[in-house]
PDB file of C-alpha atoms in Angstrom:
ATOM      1  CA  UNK X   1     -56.810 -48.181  18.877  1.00 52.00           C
ATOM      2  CA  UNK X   2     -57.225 -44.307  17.776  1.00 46.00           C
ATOM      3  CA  UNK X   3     -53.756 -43.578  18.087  1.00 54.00           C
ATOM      4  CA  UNK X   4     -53.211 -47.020  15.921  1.00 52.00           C
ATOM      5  CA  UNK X   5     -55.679 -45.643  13.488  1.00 47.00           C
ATOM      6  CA  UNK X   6     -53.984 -42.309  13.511  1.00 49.00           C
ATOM      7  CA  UNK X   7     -50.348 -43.794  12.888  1.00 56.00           C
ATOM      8  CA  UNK X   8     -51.964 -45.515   9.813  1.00 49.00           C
ATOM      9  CA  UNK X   9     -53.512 -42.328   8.784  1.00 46.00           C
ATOM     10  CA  UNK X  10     -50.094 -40.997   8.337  1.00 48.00           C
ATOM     11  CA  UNK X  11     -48.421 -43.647   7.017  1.00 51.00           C
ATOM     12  CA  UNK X  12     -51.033 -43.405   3.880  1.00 45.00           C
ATOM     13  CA  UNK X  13     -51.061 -39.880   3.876  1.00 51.00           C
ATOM     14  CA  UNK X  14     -47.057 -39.952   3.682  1.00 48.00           C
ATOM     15  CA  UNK X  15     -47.015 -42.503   1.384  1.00 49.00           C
ATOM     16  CA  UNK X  16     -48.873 -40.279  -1.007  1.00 46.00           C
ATOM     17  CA  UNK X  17     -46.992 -36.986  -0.882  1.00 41.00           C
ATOM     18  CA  UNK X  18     -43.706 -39.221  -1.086  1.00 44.00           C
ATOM     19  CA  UNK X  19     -45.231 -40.703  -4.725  1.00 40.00           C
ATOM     20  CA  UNK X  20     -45.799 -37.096  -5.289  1.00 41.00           C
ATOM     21  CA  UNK X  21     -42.344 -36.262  -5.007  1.00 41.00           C
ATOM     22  CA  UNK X  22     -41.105 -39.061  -6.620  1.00 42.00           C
ATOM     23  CA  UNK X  23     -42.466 -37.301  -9.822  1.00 38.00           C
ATOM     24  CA  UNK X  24     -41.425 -33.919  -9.362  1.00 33.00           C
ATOM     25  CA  UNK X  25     -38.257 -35.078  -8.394  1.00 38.00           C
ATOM     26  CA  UNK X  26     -38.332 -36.179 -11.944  1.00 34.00           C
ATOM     27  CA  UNK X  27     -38.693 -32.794 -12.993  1.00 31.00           C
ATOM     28  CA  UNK X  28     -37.045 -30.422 -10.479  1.00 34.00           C
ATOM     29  CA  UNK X  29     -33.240 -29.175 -10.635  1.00 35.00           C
ATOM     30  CA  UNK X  30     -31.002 -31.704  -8.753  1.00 34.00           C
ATOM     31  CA  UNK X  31     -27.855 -29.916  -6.410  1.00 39.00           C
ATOM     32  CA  UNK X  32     -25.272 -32.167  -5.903  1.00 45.00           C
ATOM     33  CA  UNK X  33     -22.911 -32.064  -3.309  1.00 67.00           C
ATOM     34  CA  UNK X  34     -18.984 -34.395  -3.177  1.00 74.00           C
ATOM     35  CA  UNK X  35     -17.588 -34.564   0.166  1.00 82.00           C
ATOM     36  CA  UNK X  36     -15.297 -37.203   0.158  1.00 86.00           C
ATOM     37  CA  UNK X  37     -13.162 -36.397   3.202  1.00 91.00           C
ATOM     38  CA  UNK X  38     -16.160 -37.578   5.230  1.00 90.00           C
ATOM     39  CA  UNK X  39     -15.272 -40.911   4.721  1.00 93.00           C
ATOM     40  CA  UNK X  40     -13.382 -43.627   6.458  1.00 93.00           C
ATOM     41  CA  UNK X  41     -10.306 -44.251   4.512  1.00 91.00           C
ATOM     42  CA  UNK X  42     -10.512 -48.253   5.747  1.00 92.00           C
ATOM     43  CA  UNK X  43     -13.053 -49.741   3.196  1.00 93.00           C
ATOM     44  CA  UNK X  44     -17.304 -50.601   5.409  1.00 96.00           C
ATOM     45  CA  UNK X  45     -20.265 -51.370   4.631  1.00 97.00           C
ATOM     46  CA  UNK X  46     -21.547 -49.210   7.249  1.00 97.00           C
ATOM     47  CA  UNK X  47     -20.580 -45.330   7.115  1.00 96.00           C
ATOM     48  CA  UNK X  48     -22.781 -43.702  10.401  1.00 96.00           C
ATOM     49  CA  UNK X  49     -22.005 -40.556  10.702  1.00 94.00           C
ATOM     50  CA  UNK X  50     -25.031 -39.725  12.519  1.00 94.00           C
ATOM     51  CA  UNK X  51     -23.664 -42.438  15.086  1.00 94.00           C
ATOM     52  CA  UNK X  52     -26.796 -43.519  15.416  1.00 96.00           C
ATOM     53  CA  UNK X  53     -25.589 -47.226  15.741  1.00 97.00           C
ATOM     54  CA  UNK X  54     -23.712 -48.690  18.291  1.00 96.00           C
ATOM     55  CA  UNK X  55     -19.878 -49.779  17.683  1.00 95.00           C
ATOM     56  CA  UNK X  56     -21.619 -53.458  18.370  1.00 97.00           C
ATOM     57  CA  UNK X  57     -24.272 -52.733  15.772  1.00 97.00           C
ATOM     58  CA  UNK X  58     -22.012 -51.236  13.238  1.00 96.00           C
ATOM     59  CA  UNK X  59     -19.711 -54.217  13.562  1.00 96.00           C
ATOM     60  CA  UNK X  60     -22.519 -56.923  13.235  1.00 97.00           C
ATOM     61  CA  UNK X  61     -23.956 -55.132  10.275  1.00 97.00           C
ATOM     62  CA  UNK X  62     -20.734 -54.634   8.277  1.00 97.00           C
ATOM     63  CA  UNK X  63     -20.056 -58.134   8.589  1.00 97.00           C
ATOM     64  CA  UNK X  64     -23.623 -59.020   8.041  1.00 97.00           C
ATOM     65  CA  UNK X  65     -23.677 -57.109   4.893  1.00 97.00           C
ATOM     66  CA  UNK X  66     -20.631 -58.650   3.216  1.00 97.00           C
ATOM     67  CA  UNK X  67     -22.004 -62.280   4.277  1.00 97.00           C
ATOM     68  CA  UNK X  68     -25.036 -60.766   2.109  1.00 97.00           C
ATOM     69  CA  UNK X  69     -23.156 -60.055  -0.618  1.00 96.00           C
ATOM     70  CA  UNK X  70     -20.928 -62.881  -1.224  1.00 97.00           C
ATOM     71  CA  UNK X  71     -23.876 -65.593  -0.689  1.00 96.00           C
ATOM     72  CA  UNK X  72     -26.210 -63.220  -3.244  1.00 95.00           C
ATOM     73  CA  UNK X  73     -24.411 -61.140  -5.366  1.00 95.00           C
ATOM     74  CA  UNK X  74     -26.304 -57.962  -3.720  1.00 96.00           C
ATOM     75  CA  UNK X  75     -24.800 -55.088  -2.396  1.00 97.00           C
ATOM     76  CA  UNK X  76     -26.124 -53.155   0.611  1.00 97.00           C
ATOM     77  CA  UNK X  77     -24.791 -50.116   2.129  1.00 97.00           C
ATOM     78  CA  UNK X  78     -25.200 -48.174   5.001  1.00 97.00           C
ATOM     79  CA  UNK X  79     -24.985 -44.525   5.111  1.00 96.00           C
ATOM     80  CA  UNK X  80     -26.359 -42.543   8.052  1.00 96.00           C
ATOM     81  CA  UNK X  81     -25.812 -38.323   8.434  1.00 92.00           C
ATOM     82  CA  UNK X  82     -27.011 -35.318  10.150  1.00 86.00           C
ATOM     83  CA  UNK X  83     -25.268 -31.892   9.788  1.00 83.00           C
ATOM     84  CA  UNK X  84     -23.191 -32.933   6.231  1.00 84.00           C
ATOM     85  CA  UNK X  85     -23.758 -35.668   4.058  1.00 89.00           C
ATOM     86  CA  UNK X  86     -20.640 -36.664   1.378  1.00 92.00           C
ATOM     87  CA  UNK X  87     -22.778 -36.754  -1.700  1.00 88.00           C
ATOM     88  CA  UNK X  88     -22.050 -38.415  -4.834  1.00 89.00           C
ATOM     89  CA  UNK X  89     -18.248 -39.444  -2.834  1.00 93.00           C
ATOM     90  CA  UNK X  90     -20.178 -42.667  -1.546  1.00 94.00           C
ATOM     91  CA  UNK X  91     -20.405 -43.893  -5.342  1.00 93.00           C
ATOM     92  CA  UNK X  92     -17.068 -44.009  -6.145  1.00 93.00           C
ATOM     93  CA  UNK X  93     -16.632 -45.030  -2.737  1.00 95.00           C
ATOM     94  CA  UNK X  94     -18.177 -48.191  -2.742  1.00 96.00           C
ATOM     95  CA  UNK X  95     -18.263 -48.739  -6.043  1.00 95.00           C
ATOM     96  CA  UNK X  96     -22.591 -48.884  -6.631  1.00 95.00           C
ATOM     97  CA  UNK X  97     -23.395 -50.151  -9.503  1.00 95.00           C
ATOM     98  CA  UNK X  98     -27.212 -51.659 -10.714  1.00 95.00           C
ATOM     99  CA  UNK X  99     -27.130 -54.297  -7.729  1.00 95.00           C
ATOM    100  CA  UNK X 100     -26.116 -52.589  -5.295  1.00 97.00           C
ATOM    101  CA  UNK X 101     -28.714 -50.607  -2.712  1.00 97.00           C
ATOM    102  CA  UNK X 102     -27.824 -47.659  -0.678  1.00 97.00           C
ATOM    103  CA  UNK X 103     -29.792 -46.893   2.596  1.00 97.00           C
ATOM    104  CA  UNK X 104     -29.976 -43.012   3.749  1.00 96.00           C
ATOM    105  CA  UNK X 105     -30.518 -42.439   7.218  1.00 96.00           C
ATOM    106  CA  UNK X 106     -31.558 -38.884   7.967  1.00 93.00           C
ATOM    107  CA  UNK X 107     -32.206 -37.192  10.853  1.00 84.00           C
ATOM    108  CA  UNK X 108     -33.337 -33.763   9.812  1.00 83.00           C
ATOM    109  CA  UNK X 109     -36.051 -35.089   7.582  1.00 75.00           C
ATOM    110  CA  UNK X 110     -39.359 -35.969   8.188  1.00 83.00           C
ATOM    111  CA  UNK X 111     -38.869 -39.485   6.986  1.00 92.00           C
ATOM    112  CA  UNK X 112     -35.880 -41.008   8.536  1.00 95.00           C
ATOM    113  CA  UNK X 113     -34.889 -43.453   5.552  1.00 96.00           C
ATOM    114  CA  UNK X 114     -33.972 -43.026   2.054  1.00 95.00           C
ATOM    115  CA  UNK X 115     -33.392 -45.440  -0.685  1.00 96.00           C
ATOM    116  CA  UNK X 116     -30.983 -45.167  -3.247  1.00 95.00           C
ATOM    117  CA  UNK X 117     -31.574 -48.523  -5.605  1.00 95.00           C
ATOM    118  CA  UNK X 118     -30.083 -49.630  -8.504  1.00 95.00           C
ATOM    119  CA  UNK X 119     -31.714 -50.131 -12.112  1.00 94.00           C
ATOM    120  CA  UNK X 120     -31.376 -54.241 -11.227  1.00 95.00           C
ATOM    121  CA  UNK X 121     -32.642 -54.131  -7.940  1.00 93.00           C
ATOM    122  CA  UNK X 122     -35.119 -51.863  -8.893  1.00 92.00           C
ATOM    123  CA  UNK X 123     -36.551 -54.770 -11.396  1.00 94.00           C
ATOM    124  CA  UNK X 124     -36.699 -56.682  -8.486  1.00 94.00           C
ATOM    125  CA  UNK X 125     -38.083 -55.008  -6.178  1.00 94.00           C
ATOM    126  CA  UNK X 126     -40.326 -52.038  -7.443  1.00 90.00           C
ATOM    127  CA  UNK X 127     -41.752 -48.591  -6.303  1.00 92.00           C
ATOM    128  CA  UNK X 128     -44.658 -49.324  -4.325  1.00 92.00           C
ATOM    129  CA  UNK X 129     -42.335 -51.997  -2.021  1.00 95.00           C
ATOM    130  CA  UNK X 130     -40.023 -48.539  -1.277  1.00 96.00           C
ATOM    131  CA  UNK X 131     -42.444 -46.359  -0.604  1.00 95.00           C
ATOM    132  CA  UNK X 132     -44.206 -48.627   2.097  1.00 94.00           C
ATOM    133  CA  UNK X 133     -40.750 -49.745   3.105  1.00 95.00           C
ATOM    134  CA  UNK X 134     -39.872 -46.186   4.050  1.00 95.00           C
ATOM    135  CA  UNK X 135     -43.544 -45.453   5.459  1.00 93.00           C
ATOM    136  CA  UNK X 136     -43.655 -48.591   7.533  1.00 94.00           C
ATOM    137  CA  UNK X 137     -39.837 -48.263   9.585  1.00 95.00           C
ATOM    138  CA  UNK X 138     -39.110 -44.764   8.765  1.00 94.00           C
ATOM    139  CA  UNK X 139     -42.077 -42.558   9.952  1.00 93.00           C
ATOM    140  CA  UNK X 140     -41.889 -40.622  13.051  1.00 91.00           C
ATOM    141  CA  UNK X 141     -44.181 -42.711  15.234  1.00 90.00           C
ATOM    142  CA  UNK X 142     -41.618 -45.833  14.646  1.00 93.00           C
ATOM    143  CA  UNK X 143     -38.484 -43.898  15.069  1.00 94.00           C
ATOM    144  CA  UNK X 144     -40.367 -42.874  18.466  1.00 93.00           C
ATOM    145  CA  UNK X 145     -41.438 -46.432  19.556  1.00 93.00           C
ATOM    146  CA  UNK X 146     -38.530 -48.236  18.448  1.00 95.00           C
ATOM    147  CA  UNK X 147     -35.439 -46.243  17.776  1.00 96.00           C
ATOM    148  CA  UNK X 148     -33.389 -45.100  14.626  1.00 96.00           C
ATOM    149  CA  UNK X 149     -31.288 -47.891  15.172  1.00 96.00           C
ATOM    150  CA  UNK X 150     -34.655 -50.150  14.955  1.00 97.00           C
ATOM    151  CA  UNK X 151     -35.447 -48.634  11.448  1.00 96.00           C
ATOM    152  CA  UNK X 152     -32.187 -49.335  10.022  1.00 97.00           C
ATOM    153  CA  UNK X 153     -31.759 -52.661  10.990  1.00 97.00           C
ATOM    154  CA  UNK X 154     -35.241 -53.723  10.368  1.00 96.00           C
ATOM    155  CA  UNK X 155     -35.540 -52.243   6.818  1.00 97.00           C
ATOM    156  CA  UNK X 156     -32.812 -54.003   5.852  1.00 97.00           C
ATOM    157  CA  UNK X 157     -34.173 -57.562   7.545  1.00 96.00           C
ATOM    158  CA  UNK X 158     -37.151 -57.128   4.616  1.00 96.00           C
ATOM    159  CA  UNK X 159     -34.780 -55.985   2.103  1.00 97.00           C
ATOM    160  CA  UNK X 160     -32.550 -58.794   2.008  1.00 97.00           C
ATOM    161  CA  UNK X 161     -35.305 -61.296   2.810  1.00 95.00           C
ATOM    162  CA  UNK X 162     -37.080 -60.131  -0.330  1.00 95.00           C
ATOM    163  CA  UNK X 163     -34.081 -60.180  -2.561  1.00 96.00           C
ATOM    164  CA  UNK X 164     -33.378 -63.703  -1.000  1.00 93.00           C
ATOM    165  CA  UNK X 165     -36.658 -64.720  -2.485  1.00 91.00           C
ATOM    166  CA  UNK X 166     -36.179 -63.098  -5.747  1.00 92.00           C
ATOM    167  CA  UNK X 167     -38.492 -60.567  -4.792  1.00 91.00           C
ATOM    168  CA  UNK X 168     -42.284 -59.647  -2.710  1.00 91.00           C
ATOM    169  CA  UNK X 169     -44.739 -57.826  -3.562  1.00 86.00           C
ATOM    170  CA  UNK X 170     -45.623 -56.085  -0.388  1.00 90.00           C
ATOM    171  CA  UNK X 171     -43.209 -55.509   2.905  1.00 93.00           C
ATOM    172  CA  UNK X 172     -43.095 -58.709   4.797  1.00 90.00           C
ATOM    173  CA  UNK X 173     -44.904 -58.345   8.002  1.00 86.00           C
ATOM    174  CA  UNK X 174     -48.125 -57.077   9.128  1.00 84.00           C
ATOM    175  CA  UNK X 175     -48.061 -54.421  11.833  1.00 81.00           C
ATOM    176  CA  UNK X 176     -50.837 -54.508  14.627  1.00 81.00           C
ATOM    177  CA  UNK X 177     -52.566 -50.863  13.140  1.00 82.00           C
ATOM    178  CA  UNK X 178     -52.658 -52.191   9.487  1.00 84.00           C
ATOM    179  CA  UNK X 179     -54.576 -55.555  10.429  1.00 87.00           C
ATOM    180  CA  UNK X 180     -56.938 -53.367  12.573  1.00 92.00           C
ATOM    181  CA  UNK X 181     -57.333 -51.388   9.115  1.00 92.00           C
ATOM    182  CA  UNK X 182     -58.417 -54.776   7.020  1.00 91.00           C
ATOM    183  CA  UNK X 183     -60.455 -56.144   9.980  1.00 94.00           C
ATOM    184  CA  UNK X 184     -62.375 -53.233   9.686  1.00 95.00           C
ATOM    185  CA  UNK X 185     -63.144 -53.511   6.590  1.00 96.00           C
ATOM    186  CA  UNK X 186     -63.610 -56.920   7.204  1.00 95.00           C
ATOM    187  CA  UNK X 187     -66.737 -56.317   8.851  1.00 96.00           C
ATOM    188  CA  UNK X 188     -67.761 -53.744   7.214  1.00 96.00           C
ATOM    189  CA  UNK X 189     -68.200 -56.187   4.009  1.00 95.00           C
ATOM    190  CA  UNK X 190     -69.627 -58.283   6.245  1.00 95.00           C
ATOM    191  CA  UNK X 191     -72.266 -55.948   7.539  1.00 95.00           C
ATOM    192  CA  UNK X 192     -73.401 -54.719   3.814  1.00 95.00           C
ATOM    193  CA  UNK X 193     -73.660 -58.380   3.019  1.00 95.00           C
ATOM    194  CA  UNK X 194     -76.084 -58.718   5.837  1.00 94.00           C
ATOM    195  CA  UNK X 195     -78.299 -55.901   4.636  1.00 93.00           C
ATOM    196  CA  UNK X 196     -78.663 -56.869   1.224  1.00 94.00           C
ATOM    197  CA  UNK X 197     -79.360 -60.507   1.615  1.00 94.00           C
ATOM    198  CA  UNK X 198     -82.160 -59.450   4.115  1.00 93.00           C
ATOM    199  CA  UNK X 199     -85.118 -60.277   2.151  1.00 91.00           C
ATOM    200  CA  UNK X 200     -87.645 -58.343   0.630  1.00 85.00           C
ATOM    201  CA  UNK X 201     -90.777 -60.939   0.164  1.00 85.00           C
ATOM    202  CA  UNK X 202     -92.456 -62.814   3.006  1.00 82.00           C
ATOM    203  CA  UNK X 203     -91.557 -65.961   0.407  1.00 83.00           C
ATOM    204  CA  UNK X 204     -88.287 -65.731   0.439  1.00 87.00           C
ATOM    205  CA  UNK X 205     -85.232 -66.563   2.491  1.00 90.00           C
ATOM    206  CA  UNK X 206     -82.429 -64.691   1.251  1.00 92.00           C
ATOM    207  CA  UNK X 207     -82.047 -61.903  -1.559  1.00 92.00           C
ATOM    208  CA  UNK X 208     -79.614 -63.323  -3.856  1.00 93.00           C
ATOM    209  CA  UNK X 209     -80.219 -60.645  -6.437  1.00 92.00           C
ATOM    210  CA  UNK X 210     -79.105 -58.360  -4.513  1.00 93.00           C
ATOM    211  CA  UNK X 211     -76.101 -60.229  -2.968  1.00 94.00           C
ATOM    212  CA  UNK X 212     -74.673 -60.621  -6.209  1.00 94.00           C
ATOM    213  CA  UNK X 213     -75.560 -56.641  -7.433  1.00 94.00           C
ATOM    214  CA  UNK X 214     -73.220 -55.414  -4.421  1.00 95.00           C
ATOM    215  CA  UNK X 215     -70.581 -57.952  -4.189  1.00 95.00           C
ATOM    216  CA  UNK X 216     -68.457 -55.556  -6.229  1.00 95.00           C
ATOM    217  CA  UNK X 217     -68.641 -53.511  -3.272  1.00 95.00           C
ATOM    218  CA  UNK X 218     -68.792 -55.989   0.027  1.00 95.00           C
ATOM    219  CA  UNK X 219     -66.244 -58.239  -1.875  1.00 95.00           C
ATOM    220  CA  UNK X 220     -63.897 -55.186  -2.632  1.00 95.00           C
ATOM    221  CA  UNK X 221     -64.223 -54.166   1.257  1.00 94.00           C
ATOM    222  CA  UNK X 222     -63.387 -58.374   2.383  1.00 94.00           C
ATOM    223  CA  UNK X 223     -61.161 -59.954  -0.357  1.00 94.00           C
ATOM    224  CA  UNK X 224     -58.883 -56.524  -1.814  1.00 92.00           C
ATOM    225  CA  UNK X 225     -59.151 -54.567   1.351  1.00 93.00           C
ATOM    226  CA  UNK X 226     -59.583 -57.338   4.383  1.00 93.00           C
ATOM    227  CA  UNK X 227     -57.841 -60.359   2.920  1.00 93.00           C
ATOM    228  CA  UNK X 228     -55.461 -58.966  -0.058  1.00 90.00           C
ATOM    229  CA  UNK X 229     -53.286 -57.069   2.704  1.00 87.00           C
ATOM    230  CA  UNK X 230     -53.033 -59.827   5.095  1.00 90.00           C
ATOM    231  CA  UNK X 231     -52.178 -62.742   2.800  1.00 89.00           C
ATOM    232  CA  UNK X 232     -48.998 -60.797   0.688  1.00 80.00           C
ATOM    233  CA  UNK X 233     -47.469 -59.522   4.088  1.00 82.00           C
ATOM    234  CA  UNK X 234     -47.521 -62.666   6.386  1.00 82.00           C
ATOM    235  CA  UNK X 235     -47.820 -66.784   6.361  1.00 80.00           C
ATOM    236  CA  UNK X 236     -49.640 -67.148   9.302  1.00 84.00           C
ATOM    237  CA  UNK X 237     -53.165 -68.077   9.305  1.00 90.00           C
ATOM    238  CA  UNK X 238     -54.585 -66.793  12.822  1.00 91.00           C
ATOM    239  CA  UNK X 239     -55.357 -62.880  11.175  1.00 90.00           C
ATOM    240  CA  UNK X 240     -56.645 -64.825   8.350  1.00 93.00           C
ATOM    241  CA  UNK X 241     -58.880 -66.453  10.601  1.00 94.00           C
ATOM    242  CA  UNK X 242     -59.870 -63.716  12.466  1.00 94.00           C
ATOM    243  CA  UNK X 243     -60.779 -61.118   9.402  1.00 94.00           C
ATOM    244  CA  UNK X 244     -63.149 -64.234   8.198  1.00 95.00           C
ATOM    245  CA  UNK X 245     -64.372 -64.135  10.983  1.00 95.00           C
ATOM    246  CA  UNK X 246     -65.017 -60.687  11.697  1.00 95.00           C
ATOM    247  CA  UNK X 247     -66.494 -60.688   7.955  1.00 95.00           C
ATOM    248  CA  UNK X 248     -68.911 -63.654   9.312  1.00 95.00           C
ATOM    249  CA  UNK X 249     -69.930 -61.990  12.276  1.00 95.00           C
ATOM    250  CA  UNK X 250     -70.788 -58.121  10.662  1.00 94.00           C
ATOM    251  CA  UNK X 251     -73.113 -60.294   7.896  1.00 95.00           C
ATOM    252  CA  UNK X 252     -74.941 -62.179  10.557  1.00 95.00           C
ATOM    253  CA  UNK X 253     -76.049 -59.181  12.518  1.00 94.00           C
ATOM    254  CA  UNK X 254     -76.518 -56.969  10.088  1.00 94.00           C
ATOM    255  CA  UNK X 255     -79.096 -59.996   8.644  1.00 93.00           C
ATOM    256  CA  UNK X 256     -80.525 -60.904  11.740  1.00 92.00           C
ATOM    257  CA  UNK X 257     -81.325 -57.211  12.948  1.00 87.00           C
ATOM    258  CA  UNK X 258     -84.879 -56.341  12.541  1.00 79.00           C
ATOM    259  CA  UNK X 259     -86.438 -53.978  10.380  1.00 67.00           C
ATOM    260  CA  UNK X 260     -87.421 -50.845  11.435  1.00 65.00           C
ATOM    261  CA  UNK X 261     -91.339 -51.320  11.500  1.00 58.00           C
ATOM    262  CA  UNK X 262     -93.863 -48.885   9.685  1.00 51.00           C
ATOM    263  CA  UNK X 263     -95.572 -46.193  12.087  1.00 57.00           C
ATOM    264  CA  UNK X 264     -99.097 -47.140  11.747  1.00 56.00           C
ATOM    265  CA  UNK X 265    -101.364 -44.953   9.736  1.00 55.00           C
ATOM    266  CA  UNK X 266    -103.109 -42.152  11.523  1.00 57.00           C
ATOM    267  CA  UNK X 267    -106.739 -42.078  11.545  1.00 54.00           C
ATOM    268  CA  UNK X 268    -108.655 -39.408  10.381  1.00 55.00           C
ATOM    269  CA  UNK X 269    -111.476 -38.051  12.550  1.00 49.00           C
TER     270      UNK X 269
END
């Protein structure tokens, strides 16, 4: 679990310095490069110059791709590079226009994917599903587990299944470390519901004053942080279940644990 925890650690953390590029690459010079005798002269989808697919991959994803295309209207291209990279080439190329998404693969980078989208996809699908896209398959620790083959193929799986649907608001899928993340918080709503329903008058039963003056807080921590995650990234009701659950649990020991009793008063002699 602490090397889960640590994998989603970085995934945040990388999310946020890649929005903070995002706007100084707004600002910051841009150096082209055009290198178009990198390119196959026999028209792909897939250009892997990194070979980091197999011929069998390559094959099923070209033709994968333009099956794509002529049932959606989308276009989705591969490009994949290490030493030299042909630059602005791959527009004319294959022709990009506003629906048409390019994937980078990268080895030399820190993240291995890269996203080049169009102004309609972009509509579509927005910022925050691009930067978890390429925090979720691109980080180190998936490349590791998985492959770079792995984070090509399965970025692409949400892509087109979210432009199938005419869009999502979060990556489909919930990986194992980010349900660990919203169980936890789970039942840590859970527990400071517990505390603050414990009540404060031998008459009463419950302290719904103060229930309701921290639900901003425990209902942040179990419906935005322990539910919100689970139910825009997956159908299925079982971690659903369980963060309910774990919310149930943390509340009914946190209200049935006993108060720590008063030290009795110390008698003067």
């Amino acid at each position: 679990m602490l090397q889960q925890l640590r994998r989603l650690f970085y995934q945040v953390g990388l999310g946020m310095v890649l929005v903070s590029l995002c706007w100084l690459g707004a600002i910051a010079p841009a150096h082209s490069f055009n290198n178009p005798e990198l390119l196959p002269a026999e028209p792909t989808n897939v250009v892997d110059l990194a070979q980091i697919l197999t011929p069998v991959q390559k094959e099923r994803l070209d033709s994968e791709l333009a099956e794509f295309e002529a049932q959606t209207g989308w276009k989705l291209r591969v490009l994949t590079q290490y030493d030299r990279t042909p630059g602005l080439a791959v527009r004319d190329f294959w022709d990009l226009d506003d629906r048409s998404i390019l994937l980078v693969a990268d080895t030399r980078g820190g993240n291995l994917l890269n996203f080049n989208v169009g102004d309609t996809a972009y509509r579509v699908l927005q910022r925050t599903f691009w930067v978890e896209l390429q925090t979720r398959f691109g980080n180190q620790y998936f490349v590791r587990d998985n492959g770079e083959d792995q984070a090509i193929l399965q970025s692409l799986q949400a892509i087109e299944t979210c432009l199938a649907q005419g869009g999502c608001r979060a990556v489909p899928g919930l990986p194992q470390e980010q349900w660990i993340l919203t169980l936890a918080t789970s039942i840590f709503g859970g527990i400071i519901l517990g505390f603050v329903a414990r009540p404060r008058r031998a008459d009463q039963k419950v302290a719904w004053t103060w229930i309701l003056l921290f639900s901003p807080l425990w209902g942040m921590l179990f419906f935005a942080f322990g539910l919100g995650p689970v139910v825009v990234r997956t159908q299925e009701w079982l971690p659903v279940l369980r963060n309910v659950a774990g919310f149930a649990l943390g509340a009914i020991v946190a209200f049935l644990i006993p108060a720590p009793s008063e030290p009795p008063p110390v008698l003067e002699e």
